[in-house]
Amino acid sequence: SHQFCVDDLRPPLLAAMAQPAQKKAKVERVFLFSSESVNEGHPDKLCDQVSDAVLDACLTVDPKSKVACETVTKDNMVMVAGE
């Protein structure tokens, strides 16, 4: 899923950023939320399961750990990257 702020795409936001702090607080932010849905057996599902397993393992060892994990696959290869 991806999330971004529509206001980030509008020039008026840049003008609002230059205003004093009390005026900045009045800027309403509008968010759009989108997500994708794939069928069972899709490579994205496998990648999500691998990434989730890595995260779960890290949190089991250290509940305060911070994990960035990305899993990609192509043909007969699975690559796990992270920090």
Coordinates of C-alpha atoms in Angstrom, one line a residue, residues 55-63 65:
L55 CA 10.4 -8.9 11.1
D56 CA 8.8 -11.4 13.5
A57 CA 12.2 -13.0 14.1
C58 CA 13.8 -9.7 14.9
L59 CA 11.0 -8.6 17.2
T60 CA 11.2 -11.9 19.0
V61 CA 14.9 -11.3 19.8
D62 CA 14.5 -7.6 20.5
P63 CA 11.0 -6.2 20.9
S65 CA 14.3 -3.5 17.2

